[in-house]
Amino acid sequence: MDELLREALGEIAATSTVAILKDVEVRWLGKKGRLTSLLKELGGLPPEERKARGQALNALKQAIEEAVDIRRGEVTRAEAEARAADERIDPTLPGTPVAAGRLHPLTRVVDEVEDVFERMGFHILDYPEAEREAFNFDHLNIPADHPARDTQDTFYLPDGNVLRTHTSPGQVRAMRELTPPFRAIFPGRVYRCEATDASHEHTFHQVEGLMIDRSVSIANMLSSMMTLLEGVFRRKVEVRLRPGFFPFVEPGFELDLRCMVCGGSGCPVCKRSGWVELLPCGLVNPNVIRAGGLDPAHWEGWAFGLGLSRLVMMRYGIDDIRWLMAGDLRFARQF
Ligand code: DAH
């Protein structure tokens, strides 16, 4: 008995964690533990030996149980202390800097543009960047042999679709989807197979706008454009309309903005002219209304195709369009 007790106490004393102690406890006192099997053997002893041995085994059992309890208290405390020492907070340590994300200037301007138009009752729609050739060109009154196709160098996809060269295909899609009268804008990315330089990029952004009603006017279109520009620049802007040709509008215009960088006195951004070409627009060509499934005898529209990239550059004084898509954090962190 003494030997067994010494052995058990030795094992208990050597434990360093509650989990290890639990193992030792099971090994001695568990259902298949050493002590338990000794107690079971009692039944096979002659009655005169049984009593004394039973008492001795029970005393041993009690001693082991006590030792386990005491040791459990010790290792529990030791573990808690070790954890506390580990987790001690040093309030003099400098904090972990939190990397704050920034919104890309394009995202900011798109948000502002959407805000302005939402307040004027426009839907905000999203159309595919991989577009059917018919929607990118034919439905917009640009047949296959039309020279306007050459001015928009197109990326063709292996499946015969194209990467849209402008957001204008949304005009036809919106007319087919919505019940007139309606107004909507569709911002998005467009692609052209062009050599890049400070003012050309193969991937850039536009916002297309379309209003369809029984009768629309250029005055209404112009006032919406002014609201847009004054909303984005947050001050009075000066604009001028020049005639411009686009197959999908008739009449078509170029809306120029008095240069916001130099105020009109002439600078590199406006190429010393004092004006920046920003917003082509016009009254929707009847052929396009027809392609949209509407009767041009009953429905009219105006449309614009805002050069978003250029607007962002004006707004923030960015002198090279390639910064916008470069993914350079040094650029993004400035906004
Ligand atoms: N889609 C034309 C382009 O990217 C821009 C444009 C011109 C859009 C006139 C229009 C518009 O809606 O009325 O060159």
PDB file of C-alpha atoms and ligand atoms in Angstrom, residues 152 165-166 168 171 192 206 208-209 246 248-249 280-282 303-305, ligand 1:
ATOM      1  CA  GLN A 152     -13.783  54.004 -81.610  1.00  0.00           C
ATOM      2  CA  THR A 165     -16.571  51.485 -76.428  1.00  0.00           C
ATOM      3  CA  HIS A 166     -19.035  53.834 -74.733  1.00  0.00           C
ATOM      4  CA  SER A 168     -24.430  54.653 -75.060  1.00  0.00           C
ATOM      5  CA  GLN A 171     -29.792  53.944 -74.067  1.00  0.00           C
ATOM      6  CA  ARG A 192     -10.921  51.423 -76.526  1.00  0.00           C
ATOM      7  CA  GLN A 206     -18.337  57.533 -68.685  1.00  0.00           C
ATOM      8  CA  GLU A 208     -24.557  58.120 -69.909  1.00  0.00           C
ATOM      9  CA  GLY A 209     -27.818  59.904 -69.249  1.00  0.00           C
ATOM     10  CA  PHE A 246     -22.866  61.747 -83.218  1.00  0.00           C
ATOM     11  CA  PHE A 248     -27.286  58.589 -82.320  1.00  0.00           C
ATOM     12  CA  VAL A 249     -28.367  62.182 -81.692  1.00  0.00           C
ATOM     13  CA  PRO A 280     -21.382  65.542 -75.695  1.00  0.00           C
ATOM     14  CA  CYS A 281     -25.160  65.466 -75.830  1.00  0.00           C
ATOM     15  CA  GLY A 282     -28.174  65.894 -78.040  1.00  0.00           C
ATOM     16  CA  ALA A 303     -29.045  61.992 -74.015  1.00  0.00           C
ATOM     17  CA  PHE A 304     -25.566  62.823 -72.877  1.00  0.00           C
ATOM     18  CA  GLY A 305     -22.325  60.922 -72.521  1.00  0.00           C
TER      19      GLY A 305
HETATM   20  N1  DAH B   1     -21.041  57.788 -76.823  1.00  0.00           N
HETATM   21  C1  DAH B   1     -20.286  58.947 -77.274  1.00  0.00           C
HETATM   22  C2  DAH B   1     -18.809  58.647 -77.178  1.00  0.00           C
HETATM   23  O1  DAH B   1     -18.387  57.954 -76.317  1.00  0.00           O
HETATM   24  C3  DAH B   1     -20.609  60.134 -76.421  1.00  0.00           C
HETATM   25  C4  DAH B   1     -21.997  60.681 -76.580  1.00  0.00           C
HETATM   26  C5  DAH B   1     -22.273  61.697 -77.456  1.00  0.00           C
HETATM   27  C6  DAH B   1     -23.026  60.191 -75.825  1.00  0.00           C
HETATM   28  C7  DAH B   1     -23.526  62.244 -77.572  1.00  0.00           C
HETATM   29  C8  DAH B   1     -24.325  60.718 -75.939  1.00  0.00           C
HETATM   30  C9  DAH B   1     -24.555  61.769 -76.825  1.00  0.00           C
HETATM   31  O2  DAH B   1     -25.345  60.280 -75.218  1.00  0.00           O
HETATM   32  O3  DAH B   1     -25.791  62.305 -76.898  1.00  0.00           O
HETATM   33  O4  DAH B   1     -18.062  59.184 -77.959  1.00  0.00           O
END
